[in-house]
Coordinates of C-alpha atoms in Angstrom, one line a residue:
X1 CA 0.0 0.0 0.0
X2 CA 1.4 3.4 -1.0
X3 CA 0.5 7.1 -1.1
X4 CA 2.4 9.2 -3.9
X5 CA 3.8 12.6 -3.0
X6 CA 0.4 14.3 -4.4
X7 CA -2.0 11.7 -2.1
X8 CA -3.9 12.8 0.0
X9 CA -5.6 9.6 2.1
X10 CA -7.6 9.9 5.6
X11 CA -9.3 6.5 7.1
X12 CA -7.5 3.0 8.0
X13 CA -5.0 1.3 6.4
X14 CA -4.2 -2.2 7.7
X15 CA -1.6 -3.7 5.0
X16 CA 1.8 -5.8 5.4
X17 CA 4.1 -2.9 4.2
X18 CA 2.9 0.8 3.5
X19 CA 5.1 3.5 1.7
X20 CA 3.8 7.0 2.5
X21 CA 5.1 10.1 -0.3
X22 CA 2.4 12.1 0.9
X23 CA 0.2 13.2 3.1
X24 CA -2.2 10.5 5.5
X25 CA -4.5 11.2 8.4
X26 CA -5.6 8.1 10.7
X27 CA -4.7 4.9 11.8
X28 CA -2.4 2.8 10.3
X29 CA -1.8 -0.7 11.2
X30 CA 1.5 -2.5 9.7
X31 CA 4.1 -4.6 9.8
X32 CA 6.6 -2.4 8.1
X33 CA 6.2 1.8 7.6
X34 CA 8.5 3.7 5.5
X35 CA 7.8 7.3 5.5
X36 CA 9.8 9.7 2.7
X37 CA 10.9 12.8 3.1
X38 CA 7.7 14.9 2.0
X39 CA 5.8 12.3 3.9
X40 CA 3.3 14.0 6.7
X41 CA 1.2 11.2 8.6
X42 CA -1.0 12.6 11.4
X43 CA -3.0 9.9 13.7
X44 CA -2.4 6.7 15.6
X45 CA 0.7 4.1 14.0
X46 CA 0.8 0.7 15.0
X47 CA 3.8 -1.1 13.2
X48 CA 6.9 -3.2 13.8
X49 CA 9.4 -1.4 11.8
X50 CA 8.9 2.5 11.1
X51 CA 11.8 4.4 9.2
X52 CA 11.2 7.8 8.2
X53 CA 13.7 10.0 6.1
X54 CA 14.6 13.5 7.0
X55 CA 12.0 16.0 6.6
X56 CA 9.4 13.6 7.3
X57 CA 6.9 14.3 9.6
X58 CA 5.0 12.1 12.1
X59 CA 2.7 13.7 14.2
X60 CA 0.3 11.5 16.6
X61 CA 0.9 8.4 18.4
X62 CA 3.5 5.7 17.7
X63 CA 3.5 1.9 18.5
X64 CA 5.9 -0.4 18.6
X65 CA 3.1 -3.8 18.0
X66 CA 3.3 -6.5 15.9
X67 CA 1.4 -7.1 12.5
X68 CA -1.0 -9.2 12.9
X69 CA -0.7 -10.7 9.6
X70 CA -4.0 -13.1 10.2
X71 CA -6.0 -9.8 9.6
X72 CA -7.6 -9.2 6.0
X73 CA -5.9 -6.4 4.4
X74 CA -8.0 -3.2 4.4
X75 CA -7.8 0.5 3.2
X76 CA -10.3 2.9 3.7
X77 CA -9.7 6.0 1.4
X78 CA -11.7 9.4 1.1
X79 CA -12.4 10.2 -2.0
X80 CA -15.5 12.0 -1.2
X81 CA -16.8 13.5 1.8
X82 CA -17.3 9.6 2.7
X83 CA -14.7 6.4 3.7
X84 CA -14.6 4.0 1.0
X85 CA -13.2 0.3 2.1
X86 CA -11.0 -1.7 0.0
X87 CA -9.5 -4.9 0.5
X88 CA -7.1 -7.6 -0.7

């Protein structure tokens, strides 16, 4: 699961690895979270490996937790005004 430099994404994201460019506001639940340098996530992270590159910005809550990979994989995007879920 990614979100480009120009994305723009609020809801849940439950994936295996998630590559944020852009900007995110929620809850993400990983195992792996690599955040680039224009990235901007704002909410609650849940993940057992987090790297993020200078300039980055994380602001919210940070868990160490394992992935529970038994989970289905779901991302809920806004596109409109109202969440849309998505899943593997």
């Amino acid at each position: 699961m990614s979100v480009g430099v120009r994305g723009r994404m609020h809801g849940l994201i439950r994936a295996q690895s998630v590559i944020v460019a852009g900007q995110f506001e929620g809850v993400i639940h990983c195992a792996s979270l690599d955040m680039l340098s224009q990235a901007r996530v704002t909410g609650e992270v849940h993940c057992e490996q987090l790297m993020v590159e200078k300039g980055g910005v994380l602001d919210g809550r940070c868990n160490h937790a394992p992935y529970e990979a038994t989970l289905p994989a779901q991302r809920v995007l806004t596109a409109s005004s109202e969440p849309v879920a998505i899943e593997d």
